[in-house]
Amino acid sequence: MQDFLWYPLKDLPFIFLVLMIAFTLHEFAHAYSAYKFGDRTAYDAGRVTLNPRAHLDVMGTILLLVAGFGWARPVPVNRGRFKHPRLMGIVVSAVGPLSNLLTAVVGILLVYLVNESGYLNSASHGVQQAIGHFSYYLITINVLLFLFNLIPVPPLDGYRIIQDLVPLKVRIKMDQHAQWGIFLFLLIVFIPALRRETLDPLFSVWIDIFLFCRDTFEQVFSPVDWPTLWTDFLM
């Protein structure tokens, strides 16, 4: 079974917990911001909630485990109900990926707070290993979701942001060819050669984001021994 999974079988409990957090916060951010801007569509559909059951998509979750990418249930948004459809549409689209970035930053901060308390060094090896695995997946998956969702191809948030930025004529043209964008997206994901030239360089940016956060927090907190904490992933 391990051969069919993107992640190690023994880490599935951590993966599922991280996915519940990441997908739930992402979709809640879309739904809540749309509701605050005057669109009740997501609210009436029961999506303005932090209950993971309202947001998780079975197929999207399975594909993330198998292929390394996935999705939650899209939040229904009616931009026509916004006072400023384009501007508010951009905000509603952007807050989803930004929620993942914020979750990753909070995850890094929590590791520094635990380390500052002295618990990280005094805990048993099993607890240290659990903290290492959970923090690694919480941080990396959320940063990767942030980057992934900003790709400007349908049905991702980056595509919707571009739609609200371009003139109406261009948006109509984009809508007419959106189905081809979806095929392009699938080709990039499932063809290894295309993935190596497109997604892999993008995803490598997560390291730069992590290092920036690390250097920033270490201006305030004691350094964390990340190589030891994440030893199972850096070997």
Coordinates of C-alpha atoms in Angstrom, one line a residue:
M1 CA 0.0 0.0 0.0
Q2 CA 2.9 2.3 0.7
D3 CA 3.8 2.3 -3.0
F4 CA 0.5 4.0 -3.8
L5 CA 0.7 6.8 -1.2
W6 CA 2.6 10.1 -1.5
Y7 CA 3.2 10.2 2.3
P8 CA 4.5 7.4 4.6
L9 CA 1.8 5.1 5.9
K10 CA 2.9 5.6 9.5
D11 CA 2.3 9.3 9.2
L12 CA -1.3 9.2 8.0
P13 CA -2.7 10.2 11.4
F14 CA -0.6 13.4 11.3
I15 CA -1.6 14.0 7.6
F16 CA -5.3 13.6 8.2
L17 CA -5.2 16.0 11.2
V18 CA -3.2 18.6 9.2
L19 CA -5.5 18.3 6.2
M20 CA -8.6 18.9 8.4
I21 CA -7.0 22.0 9.8
A22 CA -5.6 23.3 6.4
F23 CA -8.7 22.6 4.3
T24 CA -11.2 23.8 7.0
L25 CA -9.5 27.1 7.6
H26 CA -9.0 27.7 3.9
E27 CA -12.6 27.2 3.0
F28 CA -13.9 28.9 6.1
A29 CA -11.9 32.0 5.1
H30 CA -13.6 32.0 1.7
A31 CA -17.0 31.5 3.2
Y32 CA -16.7 34.0 6.1
S33 CA -15.2 36.8 4.0
A34 CA -17.9 36.4 1.3
Y35 CA -20.6 36.5 4.0
K36 CA -19.1 39.6 5.6
F37 CA -19.1 41.3 2.1
G38 CA -22.8 40.6 1.7
D39 CA -23.1 37.3 0.0
R40 CA -25.1 34.8 2.0
T41 CA -24.7 31.9 -0.5
A42 CA -22.0 30.1 1.5
Y43 CA -23.7 30.9 4.8
D44 CA -27.0 29.4 3.6
A45 CA -25.1 26.3 2.4
G46 CA -23.7 25.8 5.9
R47 CA -20.1 26.7 5.0
V48 CA -19.5 29.5 7.4
T49 CA -18.3 27.0 10.0
L50 CA -15.1 25.4 11.4
N51 CA -16.6 22.0 11.3
P52 CA -14.4 20.0 8.9
R53 CA -17.3 17.8 7.7
A54 CA -18.7 20.8 5.9
H55 CA -15.6 21.4 3.9
L56 CA -13.7 18.2 3.3
D57 CA -14.0 16.5 -0.1
V58 CA -13.4 12.7 -0.1
M59 CA -11.9 12.5 -3.5
G60 CA -9.7 15.6 -3.0
T61 CA -8.4 14.2 0.3
I62 CA -7.6 10.8 -1.2
L63 CA -5.8 12.4 -4.2
L64 CA -3.6 14.5 -1.9
L65 CA -2.6 11.3 -0.1
V66 CA -2.0 9.5 -3.4
A67 CA -0.7 12.2 -5.8
G68 CA 0.5 14.9 -3.4
F69 CA -2.2 17.4 -4.3
G70 CA -5.8 17.7 -3.5
W71 CA -8.7 20.0 -2.7
A72 CA -11.6 20.6 -0.4
R73 CA -15.3 21.3 -1.4
P74 CA -15.4 24.6 -3.2
V75 CA -17.2 27.4 -1.5
P76 CA -20.1 28.8 -3.5
V77 CA -19.7 32.5 -4.0
N78 CA -22.0 35.0 -5.8
R79 CA -19.8 38.0 -6.6
G80 CA -22.9 39.9 -7.9
R81 CA -24.0 40.4 -4.3
F82 CA -20.8 42.3 -3.4
K83 CA -20.8 46.1 -3.2
H84 CA -17.6 46.1 -5.1
P85 CA -17.6 42.8 -7.0
R86 CA -14.0 42.9 -8.4
L87 CA -12.2 44.1 -5.3
M88 CA -14.1 42.0 -2.9
G89 CA -13.9 39.0 -5.3
I90 CA -10.1 39.3 -5.2
V91 CA -10.1 39.5 -1.4
V92 CA -12.5 36.5 -1.1
S93 CA -10.3 34.4 -3.4
A94 CA -7.0 35.5 -1.8
V95 CA -8.0 34.9 1.9
G96 CA -8.1 31.1 1.3
P97 CA -4.4 30.7 0.4
L98 CA -3.4 33.4 2.9
S99 CA -5.1 31.4 5.7
N100 CA -2.8 28.5 4.8
L101 CA 0.3 30.7 4.9
L102 CA -0.9 32.2 8.3
T103 CA -1.4 28.6 9.6
A104 CA 2.1 27.7 8.6
V105 CA 3.6 30.8 10.3
V106 CA 1.6 30.1 13.5
G107 CA 2.9 26.5 13.3
I108 CA 6.5 27.7 13.3
L109 CA 5.7 30.2 16.1
L110 CA 4.2 27.4 18.2
V111 CA 7.4 25.4 17.9
Y112 CA 9.5 28.3 19.1
L113 CA 7.1 28.8 22.1
V114 CA 7.3 25.1 23.0
N115 CA 11.1 25.3 22.7
E116 CA 11.2 28.5 24.8
S117 CA 9.3 26.7 27.6
G118 CA 12.0 24.0 27.7
Y119 CA 9.5 21.2 27.1
L120 CA 10.9 20.4 23.6
N121 CA 14.2 19.3 25.1
S122 CA 12.8 17.6 28.2
A123 CA 10.1 15.6 26.5
S124 CA 10.6 11.9 25.7
H125 CA 11.9 10.8 22.4
G126 CA 8.5 9.7 21.3
V127 CA 6.9 13.0 22.1
Q128 CA 9.7 14.9 20.4
Q129 CA 9.2 12.7 17.3
A130 CA 5.5 13.4 17.3
I131 CA 6.1 17.1 17.6
G132 CA 8.6 16.9 14.8
H133 CA 6.3 15.0 12.4
F134 CA 3.2 17.1 13.2
S135 CA 5.0 20.4 12.9
Y136 CA 6.8 19.3 9.7
Y137 CA 3.5 18.4 8.0
L138 CA 1.6 21.4 9.4
I139 CA 4.1 23.8 8.1
T140 CA 5.0 22.3 4.7
I141 CA 1.5 21.2 3.7
N142 CA 0.1 24.7 4.5
V143 CA 2.9 26.5 2.7
L144 CA 2.5 24.2 -0.3
L145 CA -1.3 24.8 -0.4
F146 CA -0.6 28.5 -0.3
L147 CA 1.7 28.3 -3.3
F148 CA -0.5 25.7 -5.1
N149 CA -3.7 27.7 -4.9
L150 CA -2.1 30.8 -6.3
I151 CA -1.4 29.1 -9.6
P152 CA -3.5 31.0 -12.2
V153 CA -5.2 28.0 -13.8
P154 CA -8.8 26.9 -13.1
P155 CA -10.2 25.9 -10.7
L156 CA -7.6 27.4 -8.3
D157 CA -7.9 30.7 -6.4
G158 CA -5.1 32.2 -8.5
Y159 CA -7.2 31.9 -11.6
R160 CA -10.2 33.7 -9.9
I161 CA -7.9 36.5 -8.8
I162 CA -6.7 37.0 -12.3
Q163 CA -10.3 37.0 -13.5
D164 CA -11.1 39.9 -11.3
L165 CA -8.0 41.8 -12.3
V166 CA -8.4 41.7 -16.1
P167 CA -10.9 43.7 -18.2
L168 CA -14.4 42.2 -18.7
K169 CA -13.6 41.2 -22.3
V170 CA -10.6 39.2 -21.3
R171 CA -12.6 37.6 -18.5
I172 CA -15.2 36.4 -21.0
K173 CA -12.4 34.9 -23.1
M174 CA -11.0 33.2 -20.1
D175 CA -14.3 31.7 -19.2
Q176 CA -14.7 30.4 -22.7
H177 CA -11.4 28.5 -22.5
A178 CA -11.6 27.5 -18.8
Q179 CA -12.2 23.9 -19.6
W180 CA -8.8 23.7 -21.4
G181 CA -7.1 25.2 -18.4
I182 CA -8.4 22.3 -16.3
F183 CA -6.9 19.8 -18.7
L184 CA -3.6 21.7 -18.6
F185 CA -3.7 21.6 -14.8
L186 CA -4.2 17.9 -14.8
L187 CA -1.4 17.3 -17.3
I188 CA 1.0 19.3 -15.2
V189 CA 0.1 17.4 -12.0
F190 CA 0.1 13.9 -13.5
I191 CA 2.9 14.0 -16.0
P192 CA 6.2 13.8 -14.1
A193 CA 8.3 15.6 -16.7
L194 CA 5.9 18.6 -16.7
R195 CA 5.6 18.6 -13.0
R196 CA 9.4 18.7 -12.5
E197 CA 9.5 21.8 -14.8
T198 CA 6.5 23.6 -13.3
L199 CA 5.2 22.6 -9.9
D200 CA 8.5 21.4 -8.3
P201 CA 10.4 24.7 -8.8
L202 CA 7.3 26.5 -7.4
F203 CA 7.0 24.2 -4.4
S204 CA 10.7 24.6 -3.6
V205 CA 9.9 28.2 -2.6
W206 CA 8.5 26.8 0.7
I207 CA 12.0 26.5 2.0
D208 CA 12.6 30.2 1.4
I209 CA 9.4 31.1 3.2
F210 CA 10.4 28.8 6.1
L211 CA 13.9 30.2 6.4
F212 CA 12.5 33.8 6.4
C213 CA 10.1 32.9 9.3
R214 CA 12.9 31.1 11.1
D215 CA 15.3 34.0 10.9
T216 CA 12.5 36.4 11.9
F217 CA 11.5 34.5 15.0
E218 CA 15.1 33.9 16.1
Q219 CA 15.4 37.6 16.5
V220 CA 13.1 37.2 19.5
F221 CA 13.3 33.5 20.6
S222 CA 16.0 31.0 21.3
P223 CA 17.1 29.0 18.2
V224 CA 15.2 25.8 17.5
D225 CA 17.3 22.8 16.5
W226 CA 15.3 22.1 13.3
P227 CA 17.6 19.5 11.8
T228 CA 17.2 17.3 15.0
L229 CA 13.5 18.0 15.2
W230 CA 12.9 17.1 11.6
T231 CA 15.7 14.5 11.4
D232 CA 13.3 11.9 9.9
F233 CA 12.7 14.2 6.9
L234 CA 16.2 15.7 6.4
M235 CA 18.1 12.4 6.3

